[in-house]
PDB file of C-alpha atoms in Angstrom:
ATOM      1  CA  MET A 244     -92.122  86.837 -45.652  1.00  0.00           C
ATOM      2  CA  THR A 245     -94.453  83.708 -46.222  1.00  0.00           C
ATOM      3  CA  VAL A 246     -95.368  82.769 -49.982  1.00  0.00           C
ATOM      4  CA  ARG A 247     -98.617  81.136 -50.232  1.00  0.00           C
ATOM      5  CA  VAL A 248     -99.043  78.969 -53.433  1.00  0.00           C
ATOM      6  CA  MET A 249    -102.590  77.478 -54.332  1.00  0.00           C
ATOM      7  CA  LEU A 250    -102.531  75.037 -56.931  1.00  0.00           C
ATOM      8  CA  VAL A 251    -105.922  74.233 -58.401  1.00  0.00           C
ATOM      9  CA  ALA A 252    -106.493  71.302 -60.558  1.00  0.00           C
ATOM     10  CA  PRO A 253    -108.368  71.894 -63.805  1.00  0.00           C
ATOM     11  CA  ALA A 254    -111.866  70.322 -64.527  1.00  0.00           C
ATOM     12  CA  LEU A 255    -112.000  66.608 -65.600  1.00  0.00           C
ATOM     13  CA  GLY A 256    -112.010  66.415 -69.184  1.00  0.00           C
ATOM     14  CA  ALA A 257    -112.184  63.654 -71.816  1.00  0.00           C
ATOM     15  CA  GLU A 258    -108.406  62.811 -71.737  1.00  0.00           C
ATOM     16  CA  LEU A 259    -108.236  62.461 -67.870  1.00  0.00           C
ATOM     17  CA  ARG A 260    -111.395  60.118 -67.835  1.00  0.00           C
ATOM     18  CA  GLU A 261    -109.922  57.901 -70.336  1.00  0.00           C
ATOM     19  CA  ALA A 262    -106.642  57.797 -68.999  1.00  0.00           C
ATOM     20  CA  ARG A 263    -105.256  59.223 -72.159  1.00  0.00           C
ATOM     21  CA  PHE A 264    -101.803  60.971 -72.398  1.00  0.00           C
ATOM     22  CA  GLY A 265    -102.305  64.748 -72.699  1.00  0.00           C
ATOM     23  CA  ASP A 266    -103.393  65.590 -76.011  1.00  0.00           C
ATOM     24  CA  ASP A 267    -104.583  69.352 -75.000  1.00  0.00           C
ATOM     25  CA  LEU A 268    -108.098  68.872 -75.861  1.00  0.00           C
ATOM     26  CA  PRO A 269    -110.279  71.747 -74.900  1.00  0.00           C
ATOM     27  CA  LEU A 270    -113.047  71.226 -72.323  1.00  0.00           C
ATOM     28  CA  THR A 271    -116.968  70.995 -73.383  1.00  0.00           C
ATOM     29  CA  ASP A 272    -119.426  73.279 -71.996  1.00  0.00           C
ATOM     30  CA  ALA A 273    -120.747  70.207 -69.845  1.00  0.00           C
ATOM     31  CA  GLU A 274    -117.240  69.642 -68.453  1.00  0.00           C
ATOM     32  CA  LEU A 275    -116.880  73.385 -67.483  1.00  0.00           C
ATOM     33  CA  ALA A 276    -120.470  73.676 -66.048  1.00  0.00           C
ATOM     34  CA  PRO A 277    -119.368  72.401 -62.402  1.00  0.00           C
ATOM     35  CA  VAL A 278    -116.452  74.985 -62.791  1.00  0.00           C
ATOM     36  CA  ARG A 279    -118.830  78.059 -63.126  1.00  0.00           C
ATOM     37  CA  THR A 280    -120.641  77.207 -59.843  1.00  0.00           C
ATOM     38  CA  LEU A 281    -117.332  77.454 -57.941  1.00  0.00           C
ATOM     39  CA  ALA A 282    -115.494  80.662 -56.260  1.00  0.00           C
ATOM     40  CA  ALA A 283    -111.811  80.909 -56.599  1.00  0.00           C
ATOM     41  CA  PRO A 284    -109.680  81.538 -53.539  1.00  0.00           C
ATOM     42  CA  ARG A 285    -108.499  85.208 -53.321  1.00  0.00           C
ATOM     43  CA  ALA A 286    -105.052  85.758 -54.744  1.00  0.00           C
ATOM     44  CA  ASP A 287    -102.819  88.543 -55.634  1.00  0.00           C
ATOM     45  CA  ARG A 288    -101.508  86.751 -58.849  1.00  0.00           C
ATOM     46  CA  VAL A 289    -103.111  84.265 -61.004  1.00  0.00           C
ATOM     47  CA  LEU A 290    -101.351  81.851 -63.473  1.00  0.00           C
ATOM     48  CA  ALA A 291    -102.596  78.989 -65.426  1.00  0.00           C
ATOM     49  CA  ALA A 292    -100.744  76.145 -67.286  1.00  0.00           C
ATOM     50  CA  PRO A 293    -100.708  76.460 -71.066  1.00  0.00           C
ATOM     51  CA  SER A 294    -103.135  73.761 -71.850  1.00  0.00           C
ATOM     52  CA  PRO A 295    -106.570  74.592 -72.912  1.00  0.00           C
ATOM     53  CA  ARG A 296    -108.097  72.853 -69.823  1.00  0.00           C
ATOM     54  CA  CYS A 297    -106.185  74.915 -67.264  1.00  0.00           C
ATOM     55  CA  GLY A 298    -106.923  78.268 -69.246  1.00  0.00           C
ATOM     56  CA  GLN A 299    -110.658  77.435 -69.513  1.00  0.00           C
ATOM     57  CA  SER A 300    -111.061  76.290 -65.874  1.00  0.00           C
ATOM     58  CA  ALA A 301    -109.161  79.454 -64.764  1.00  0.00           C
ATOM     59  CA  ARG A 302    -111.719  81.617 -66.871  1.00  0.00           C
ATOM     60  CA  ALA A 303    -114.676  79.559 -65.790  1.00  0.00           C
ATOM     61  CA  LEU A 304    -113.736  80.526 -62.130  1.00  0.00           C
ATOM     62  CA  GLY A 305    -113.850  84.190 -63.304  1.00  0.00           C
ATOM     63  CA  LEU A 306    -110.061  84.681 -63.352  1.00  0.00           C
ATOM     64  CA  THR A 307    -107.715  86.243 -65.771  1.00  0.00           C
ATOM     65  CA  PRO A 308    -104.577  84.110 -65.658  1.00  0.00           C
ATOM     66  CA  GLU A 309    -101.036  84.686 -67.086  1.00  0.00           C
ATOM     67  CA  ASP A 310     -99.557  81.541 -68.889  1.00  0.00           C
ATOM     68  CA  GLU A 311     -96.884  79.860 -66.900  1.00  0.00           C
ATOM     69  CA  PRO A 312     -94.920  76.947 -68.901  1.00  0.00           C
ATOM     70  CA  ALA A 313     -93.386  75.406 -65.771  1.00  0.00           C
ATOM     71  CA  LEU A 314     -96.676  74.331 -64.619  1.00  0.00           C
ATOM     72  CA  ALA A 315     -97.492  72.208 -68.008  1.00  0.00           C
ATOM     73  CA  ASP A 316     -98.137  68.570 -67.877  1.00  0.00           C
ATOM     74  CA  LEU A 317     -95.542  65.989 -67.934  1.00  0.00           C
ATOM     75  CA  ASP A 318     -94.641  65.784 -71.796  1.00  0.00           C
ATOM     76  CA  ALA A 319     -95.703  62.313 -73.172  1.00  0.00           C
ATOM     77  CA  GLY A 320     -93.523  62.584 -76.368  1.00  0.00           C
ATOM     78  CA  SER A 321     -94.843  60.157 -78.912  1.00  0.00           C
ATOM     79  CA  TRP A 322     -97.379  58.657 -76.415  1.00  0.00           C
ATOM     80  CA  ARG A 323     -99.370  61.956 -76.762  1.00  0.00           C
ATOM     81  CA  GLY A 324    -103.116  61.288 -77.287  1.00  0.00           C
ATOM     82  CA  ARG A 325    -102.690  57.549 -76.777  1.00  0.00           C
ATOM     83  CA  ARG A 326    -104.548  55.615 -73.880  1.00  0.00           C
ATOM     84  CA  ILE A 327    -102.662  54.047 -71.304  1.00  0.00           C
ATOM     85  CA  ASP A 328    -104.401  50.575 -71.541  1.00  0.00           C
ATOM     86  CA  GLU A 329    -103.607  50.721 -75.216  1.00  0.00           C
ATOM     87  CA  LEU A 330    -100.103  51.346 -74.470  1.00  0.00           C
ATOM     88  CA  ALA A 331     -99.756  48.741 -71.843  1.00  0.00           C
ATOM     89  CA  SER A 332    -101.056  45.975 -74.204  1.00  0.00           C
ATOM     90  CA  SER A 333     -98.498  47.072 -77.096  1.00  0.00           C
ATOM     91  CA  ALA A 334     -95.725  47.997 -75.020  1.00  0.00           C
ATOM     92  CA  PRO A 335     -95.886  46.837 -71.523  1.00  0.00           C
ATOM     93  CA  GLN A 336     -92.149  46.900 -70.639  1.00  0.00           C
ATOM     94  CA  LEU A 337     -92.241  50.816 -71.591  1.00  0.00           C
ATOM     95  CA  ILE A 338     -95.243  51.452 -69.391  1.00  0.00           C
ATOM     96  CA  SER A 339     -93.611  49.201 -66.774  1.00  0.00           C
ATOM     97  CA  SER A 340     -90.457  51.237 -66.742  1.00  0.00           C
ATOM     98  CA  TRP A 341     -92.434  54.759 -66.967  1.00  0.00           C
ATOM     99  CA  LEU A 342     -94.363  53.677 -63.987  1.00  0.00           C
ATOM    100  CA  SER A 343     -91.637  52.314 -61.679  1.00  0.00           C
ATOM    101  CA  ASP A 344     -88.457  54.404 -62.832  1.00  0.00           C
ATOM    102  CA  PRO A 345     -88.698  58.290 -62.356  1.00  0.00           C
ATOM    103  CA  GLY A 346     -85.830  58.836 -64.542  1.00  0.00           C
ATOM    104  CA  PHE A 347     -87.521  56.971 -67.564  1.00  0.00           C
ATOM    105  CA  ALA A 348     -89.051  59.109 -70.150  1.00  0.00           C
ATOM    106  CA  PRO A 349     -91.436  58.075 -72.858  1.00  0.00           C
ATOM    107  CA  PRO A 350     -89.919  58.483 -76.468  1.00  0.00           C
ATOM    108  CA  GLY A 351     -89.456  62.099 -77.052  1.00  0.00           C
ATOM    109  CA  GLY A 352     -90.860  62.918 -73.980  1.00  0.00           C
ATOM    110  CA  GLU A 353     -89.618  63.980 -70.414  1.00  0.00           C
ATOM    111  CA  SER A 354     -89.142  61.985 -67.305  1.00  0.00           C
ATOM    112  CA  VAL A 355     -90.783  62.295 -63.798  1.00  0.00           C
ATOM    113  CA  CYS A 356     -87.348  63.653 -62.531  1.00  0.00           C
ATOM    114  CA  THR A 357     -87.389  66.176 -65.324  1.00  0.00           C
ATOM    115  CA  LEU A 358     -90.864  67.334 -64.565  1.00  0.00           C
ATOM    116  CA  LEU A 359     -89.877  67.555 -60.781  1.00  0.00           C
ATOM    117  CA  ALA A 360     -86.719  69.762 -61.609  1.00  0.00           C
ATOM    118  CA  ARG A 361     -88.978  72.102 -63.976  1.00  0.00           C
ATOM    119  CA  VAL A 362     -91.754  72.407 -61.055  1.00  0.00           C
ATOM    120  CA  GLY A 363     -89.076  72.660 -58.370  1.00  0.00           C
ATOM    121  CA  SER A 364     -87.088  75.404 -59.821  1.00  0.00           C
ATOM    122  CA  TRP A 365     -90.248  77.539 -60.672  1.00  0.00           C
ATOM    123  CA  LEU A 366     -91.180  76.963 -56.958  1.00  0.00           C
ATOM    124  CA  ASP A 367     -87.949  77.713 -55.487  1.00  0.00           C
ATOM    125  CA  ALA A 368     -87.638  80.984 -57.707  1.00  0.00           C
ATOM    126  CA  LEU A 369     -90.967  82.560 -56.479  1.00  0.00           C
ATOM    127  CA  PRO A 370     -89.849  85.864 -54.847  1.00  0.00           C
ATOM    128  CA  ALA A 371     -90.586  86.308 -51.131  1.00  0.00           C
ATOM    129  CA  ASP A 372     -92.864  89.186 -51.776  1.00  0.00           C
ATOM    130  CA  THR A 373     -95.241  86.953 -54.123  1.00  0.00           C
ATOM    131  CA  GLY A 374     -98.074  87.103 -51.487  1.00  0.00           C
ATOM    132  CA  ARG A 375    -101.040  85.002 -52.470  1.00  0.00           C
ATOM    133  CA  LEU A 376    -100.437  83.132 -55.844  1.00  0.00           C
ATOM    134  CA  LEU A 377    -103.188  80.872 -57.536  1.00  0.00           C
ATOM    135  CA  ALA A 378    -102.180  78.638 -60.251  1.00  0.00           C
ATOM    136  CA  VAL A 379    -104.643  76.364 -62.148  1.00  0.00           C
ATOM    137  CA  ALA A 380    -102.018  73.730 -62.877  1.00  0.00           C
ATOM    138  CA  GLU A 381    -101.993  70.166 -64.357  1.00  0.00           C
ATOM    139  CA  PRO A 382    -102.459  67.423 -61.823  1.00  0.00           C
ATOM    140  CA  ALA A 383     -98.868  66.299 -62.788  1.00  0.00           C
ATOM    141  CA  ALA A 384     -97.507  69.528 -61.869  1.00  0.00           C
ATOM    142  CA  VAL A 385     -99.587  69.787 -58.570  1.00  0.00           C
ATOM    143  CA  ARG A 386     -97.913  66.284 -57.737  1.00  0.00           C
ATOM    144  CA  ALA A 387     -94.459  67.338 -58.750  1.00  0.00           C
ATOM    145  CA  ALA A 388     -94.749  70.674 -56.499  1.00  0.00           C
ATOM    146  CA  VAL A 389     -95.649  68.521 -53.444  1.00  0.00           C
ATOM    147  CA  VAL A 390     -92.765  66.015 -54.059  1.00  0.00           C
ATOM    148  CA  HIS A 391     -90.315  68.949 -54.421  1.00  0.00           C
ATOM    149  CA  ALA A 392     -91.601  71.150 -51.519  1.00  0.00           C
ATOM    150  CA  LEU A 393     -91.641  68.262 -49.116  1.00  0.00           C
ATOM    151  CA  ALA A 394     -88.414  66.726 -50.396  1.00  0.00           C
ATOM    152  CA  LEU A 395     -89.991  63.328 -51.053  1.00  0.00           C
ATOM    153  CA  PRO A 396     -88.290  60.831 -53.004  1.00  0.00           C
ATOM    154  CA  PRO A 397     -89.062  60.979 -56.738  1.00  0.00           C
ATOM    155  CA  ALA A 398     -91.008  57.675 -56.656  1.00  0.00           C
ATOM    156  CA  ALA A 399     -93.556  59.200 -54.372  1.00  0.00           C
ATOM    157  CA  PHE A 400     -94.983  61.136 -57.442  1.00  0.00           C
ATOM    158  CA  TRP A 401     -96.898  58.150 -58.683  1.00  0.00           C
ATOM    159  CA  ARG A 402     -98.370  57.810 -55.125  1.00  0.00           C
ATOM    160  CA  LEU A 403    -100.220  61.152 -54.839  1.00  0.00           C
ATOM    161  CA  ASP A 404    -103.674  61.563 -56.402  1.00  0.00           C
ATOM    162  CA  VAL A 405    -104.737  65.197 -57.357  1.00  0.00           C
ATOM    163  CA  THR A 406    -108.624  65.448 -57.547  1.00  0.00           C
ATOM    164  CA  PRO A 407    -109.964  67.796 -60.219  1.00  0.00           C
ATOM    165  CA  LEU A 408    -111.468  71.189 -58.834  1.00  0.00           C
ATOM    166  CA  THR A 409    -109.323  71.040 -55.495  1.00  0.00           C
ATOM    167  CA  ALA A 410    -106.683  73.336 -54.198  1.00  0.00           C
ATOM    168  CA  THR A 411    -103.620  71.931 -52.739  1.00  0.00           C
ATOM    169  CA  THR A 412    -101.700  74.903 -50.785  1.00  0.00           C
ATOM    170  CA  LEU A 413     -98.127  75.239 -50.153  1.00  0.00           C
ATOM    171  CA  SER A 414     -96.963  77.999 -47.729  1.00  0.00           C
ATOM    172  CA  GLY A 415     -93.649  79.200 -46.931  1.00  0.00           C
ATOM    173  CA  ARG A 416     -90.531  79.617 -48.972  1.00  0.00           C
ATOM    174  CA  ALA A 417     -87.908  77.662 -50.770  1.00  0.00           C
ATOM    175  CA  GLY A 418     -86.418  75.042 -48.390  1.00  0.00           C
ATOM    176  CA  ARG A 419     -89.319  75.283 -46.035  1.00  0.00           C
ATOM    177  CA  TRP A 420     -92.988  74.414 -47.088  1.00  0.00           C
ATOM    178  CA  ASN A 421     -96.077  73.431 -45.344  1.00  0.00           C
ATOM    179  CA  LEU A 422     -98.744  71.664 -47.116  1.00  0.00           C
ATOM    180  CA  ARG A 423    -102.613  71.798 -47.152  1.00  0.00           C
ATOM    181  CA  CYS A 424    -103.919  68.929 -49.532  1.00  0.00           C
ATOM    182  CA  GLY A 425    -106.966  68.828 -51.713  1.00  0.00           C
ATOM    183  CA  ALA A 426    -109.444  71.444 -50.269  1.00  0.00           C
ATOM    184  CA  PRO A 427    -112.453  71.513 -52.526  1.00  0.00           C
ATOM    185  CA  LEU A 428    -113.248  74.849 -53.926  1.00  0.00           C
ATOM    186  CA  THR A 429    -116.200  76.604 -52.419  1.00  0.00           C
ATOM    187  CA  ALA A 430    -119.688  77.401 -54.107  1.00  0.00           C
ATOM    188  CA  ARG A 431    -119.979  80.783 -55.766  1.00  0.00           C
ATOM    189  CA  GLN A 432    -122.191  83.401 -53.587  1.00  0.00           C
ATOM    190  CA  LEU A 433    -125.335  84.259 -55.631  1.00  0.00           C
ATOM    191  CA  PRO A 434    -126.141  88.039 -55.676  1.00  0.00           C
TER     192      PRO A 434
END
């Protein structure tokens, strides 16, 4: 049986706009306004990463998600809340290592390889009878799912962009996935 996993990137919040390492800030009403105009794809089950922006984005789409910790953002450890340009000027070697070595982890955080393993294990463990699964997931988790599903090298993680409020769909099953990238969500039908 084919599984369809639709990974929806959450609304754009301040931390993404500012290139700030995840500090789990909630979205403002203004940031959620565009989400409320969109319709979620039909799904048999709905999940969301445990961050406020993913849960809020799911609820603004009219969904009632279950939390899925496997779809959480890359753990930035002691870099949490800091801007990448700030770290690049104070610790350029660390940022360079982080961007070039998928095995490098920020102090107290996780590496891209660890994220790939976490998301890949979740994807591979989905039962064949899952049907249509929709998950509002952190952009890093979406990239990790694509890298894992297509058996790309870990370094490809940094070469993938995930646009807010788009759906990336994987269909198939463990070991054999097809990909549909970045489809925009459609506008809600007015009554």
